[in-house]
Short mmCIF file of C-alpha atoms in Angstrom, two decimals:
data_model
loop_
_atom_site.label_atom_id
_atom_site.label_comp_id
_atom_site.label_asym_id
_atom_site.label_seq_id
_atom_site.Cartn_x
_atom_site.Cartn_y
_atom_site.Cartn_z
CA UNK A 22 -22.38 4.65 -10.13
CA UNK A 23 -19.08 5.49 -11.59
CA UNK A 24 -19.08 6.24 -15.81
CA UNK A 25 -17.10 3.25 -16.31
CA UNK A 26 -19.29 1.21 -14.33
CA UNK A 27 -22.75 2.35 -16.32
CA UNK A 28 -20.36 1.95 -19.64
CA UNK A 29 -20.43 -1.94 -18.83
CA UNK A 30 -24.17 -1.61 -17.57
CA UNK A 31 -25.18 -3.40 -20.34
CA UNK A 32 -22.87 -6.25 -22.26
CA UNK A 33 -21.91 -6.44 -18.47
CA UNK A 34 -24.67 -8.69 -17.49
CA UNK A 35 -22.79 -11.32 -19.62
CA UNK A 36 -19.46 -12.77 -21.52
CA UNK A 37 -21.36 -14.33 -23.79
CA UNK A 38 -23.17 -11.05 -25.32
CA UNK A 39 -20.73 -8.66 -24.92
CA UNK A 40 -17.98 -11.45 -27.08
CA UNK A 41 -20.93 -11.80 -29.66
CA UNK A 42 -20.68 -7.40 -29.71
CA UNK A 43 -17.62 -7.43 -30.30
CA UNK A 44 -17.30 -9.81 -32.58
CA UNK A 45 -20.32 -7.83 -34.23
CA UNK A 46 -18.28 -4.46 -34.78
CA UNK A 47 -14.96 -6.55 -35.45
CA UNK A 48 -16.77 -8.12 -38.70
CA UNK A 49 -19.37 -5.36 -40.03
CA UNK A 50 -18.30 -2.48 -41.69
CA UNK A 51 -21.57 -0.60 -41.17
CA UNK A 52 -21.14 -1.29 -37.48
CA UNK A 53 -17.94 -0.68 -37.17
CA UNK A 54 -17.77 2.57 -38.73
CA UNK A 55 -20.55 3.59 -36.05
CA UNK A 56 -18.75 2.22 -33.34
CA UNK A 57 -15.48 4.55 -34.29
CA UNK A 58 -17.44 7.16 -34.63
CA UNK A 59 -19.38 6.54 -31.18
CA UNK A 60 -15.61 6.06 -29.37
CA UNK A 61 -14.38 9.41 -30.74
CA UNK A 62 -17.77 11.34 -29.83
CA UNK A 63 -17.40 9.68 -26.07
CA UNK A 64 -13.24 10.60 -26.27
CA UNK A 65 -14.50 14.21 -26.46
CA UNK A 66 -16.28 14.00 -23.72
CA UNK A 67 -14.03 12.33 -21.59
CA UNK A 68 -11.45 14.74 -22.70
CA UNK A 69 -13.46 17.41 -21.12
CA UNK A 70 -13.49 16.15 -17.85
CA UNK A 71 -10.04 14.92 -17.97
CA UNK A 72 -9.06 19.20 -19.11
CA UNK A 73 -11.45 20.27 -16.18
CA UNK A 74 -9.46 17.76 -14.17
CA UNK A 75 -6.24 19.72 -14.83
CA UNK A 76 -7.95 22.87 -14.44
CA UNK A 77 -8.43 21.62 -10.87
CA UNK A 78 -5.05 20.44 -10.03
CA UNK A 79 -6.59 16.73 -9.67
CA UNK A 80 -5.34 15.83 -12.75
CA UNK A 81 -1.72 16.18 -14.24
CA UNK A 82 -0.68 18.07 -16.82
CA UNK A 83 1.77 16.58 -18.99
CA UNK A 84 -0.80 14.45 -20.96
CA UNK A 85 -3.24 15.85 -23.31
CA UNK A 86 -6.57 15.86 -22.41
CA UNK A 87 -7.27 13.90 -25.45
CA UNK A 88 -4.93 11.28 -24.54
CA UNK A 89 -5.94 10.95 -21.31
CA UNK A 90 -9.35 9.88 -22.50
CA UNK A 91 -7.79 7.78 -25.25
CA UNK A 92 -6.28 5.95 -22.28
CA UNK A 93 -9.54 5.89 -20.21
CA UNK A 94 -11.53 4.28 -23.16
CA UNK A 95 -8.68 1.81 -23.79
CA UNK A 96 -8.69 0.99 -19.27
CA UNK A 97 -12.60 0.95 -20.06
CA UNK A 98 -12.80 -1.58 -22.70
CA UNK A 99 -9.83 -3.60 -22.66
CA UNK A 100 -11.21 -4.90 -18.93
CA UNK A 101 -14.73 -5.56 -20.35
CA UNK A 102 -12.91 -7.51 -23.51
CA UNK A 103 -10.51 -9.64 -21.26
CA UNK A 104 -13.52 -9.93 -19.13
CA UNK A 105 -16.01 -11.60 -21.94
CA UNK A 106 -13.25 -14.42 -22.44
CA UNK A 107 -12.29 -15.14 -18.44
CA UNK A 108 -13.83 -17.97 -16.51
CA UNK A 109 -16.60 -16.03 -14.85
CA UNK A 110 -15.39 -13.14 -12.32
CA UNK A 111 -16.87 -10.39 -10.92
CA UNK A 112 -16.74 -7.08 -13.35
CA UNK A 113 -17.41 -4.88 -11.18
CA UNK A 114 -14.87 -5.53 -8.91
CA UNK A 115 -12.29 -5.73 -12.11
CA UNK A 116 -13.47 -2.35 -13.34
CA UNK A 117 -12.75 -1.02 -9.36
CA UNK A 118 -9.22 -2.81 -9.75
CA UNK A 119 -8.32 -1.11 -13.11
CA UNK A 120 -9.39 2.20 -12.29
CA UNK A 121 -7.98 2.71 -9.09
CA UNK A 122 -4.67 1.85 -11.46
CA UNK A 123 -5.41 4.16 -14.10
CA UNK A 124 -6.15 7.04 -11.13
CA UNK A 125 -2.98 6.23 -9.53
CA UNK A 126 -1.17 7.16 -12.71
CA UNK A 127 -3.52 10.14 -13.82
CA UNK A 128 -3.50 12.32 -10.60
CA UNK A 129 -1.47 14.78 -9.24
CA UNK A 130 -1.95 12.95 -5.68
CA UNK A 131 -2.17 8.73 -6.06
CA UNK A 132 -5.45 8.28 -3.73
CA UNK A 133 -7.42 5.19 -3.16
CA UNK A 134 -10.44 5.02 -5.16
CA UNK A 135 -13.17 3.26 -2.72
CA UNK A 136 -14.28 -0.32 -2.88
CA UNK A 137 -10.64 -0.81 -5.19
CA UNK A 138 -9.11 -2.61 -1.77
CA UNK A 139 -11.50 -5.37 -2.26
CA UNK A 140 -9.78 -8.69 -4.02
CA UNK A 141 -10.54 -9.44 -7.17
CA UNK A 142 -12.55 -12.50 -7.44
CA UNK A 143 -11.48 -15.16 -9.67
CA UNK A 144 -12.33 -19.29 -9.73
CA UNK A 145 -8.95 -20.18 -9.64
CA UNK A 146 -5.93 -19.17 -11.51
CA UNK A 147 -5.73 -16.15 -14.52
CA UNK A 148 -5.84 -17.98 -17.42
CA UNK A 149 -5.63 -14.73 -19.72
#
């Protein structure tokens, strides 16, 4: 399973919890500060990837590393937060749909990412 995929593993399995996590770290200092300091621990590491990445050629290389996994975390968690507060959808299948995007615009060659041609389920209309 993909990392972005085992980074929703969890407040994944529902809205309601991961809206009542974020509204956790939003509103408690103490959590909060460990959250930032979680995110910029994980943006290191994701930076590393995204620099071996470039090493490789798969990645281009007129965006910092750094950046790069700035934008990753903010692909990463701004589809789980949009998620928690749509009628209920299929994240998985979101999380395909925004990364094959993100990839697109990160590689040197745009390349399908597989299972991103599936539709996006959805009960009706966006409402977000």
């Amino acid at each position: 399973q993909n990392l972005q995929h085992q980074i929703a593993a969890g407040p994944g399995r529902s809205q309601l919890m991961l809206r009542s996590l974020l509204g956790c770290a939003y509103t408690n200092d103490l959590v909060w500060e460990k959250f930032k300091h979680l995110l910029a621990l994980a943006r290191e590491l994701i930076s590393q990837v995204m620099r071996r990445g470039q090493e490789l050629g798969e990645i281009r290389v007129d965006i910092p590393p750094l950046e790069l996994a700035r934008l990753y975390q903010q692909m990463v968690f701004g589809t789980n937060a949009i998620w928690s507060l749509h009628p209920p959808a299929n994240l998985d299948e979101w999380i395909d749909r925004t990364f094959d995007i993100f990839w697109r615009g990160i590689a040197t060659e745009a390349r399908p990412v597989p299972r991103a041609a599936r539709p996006v389920s959805s009960p009706g209309k966006e409402q977000l």
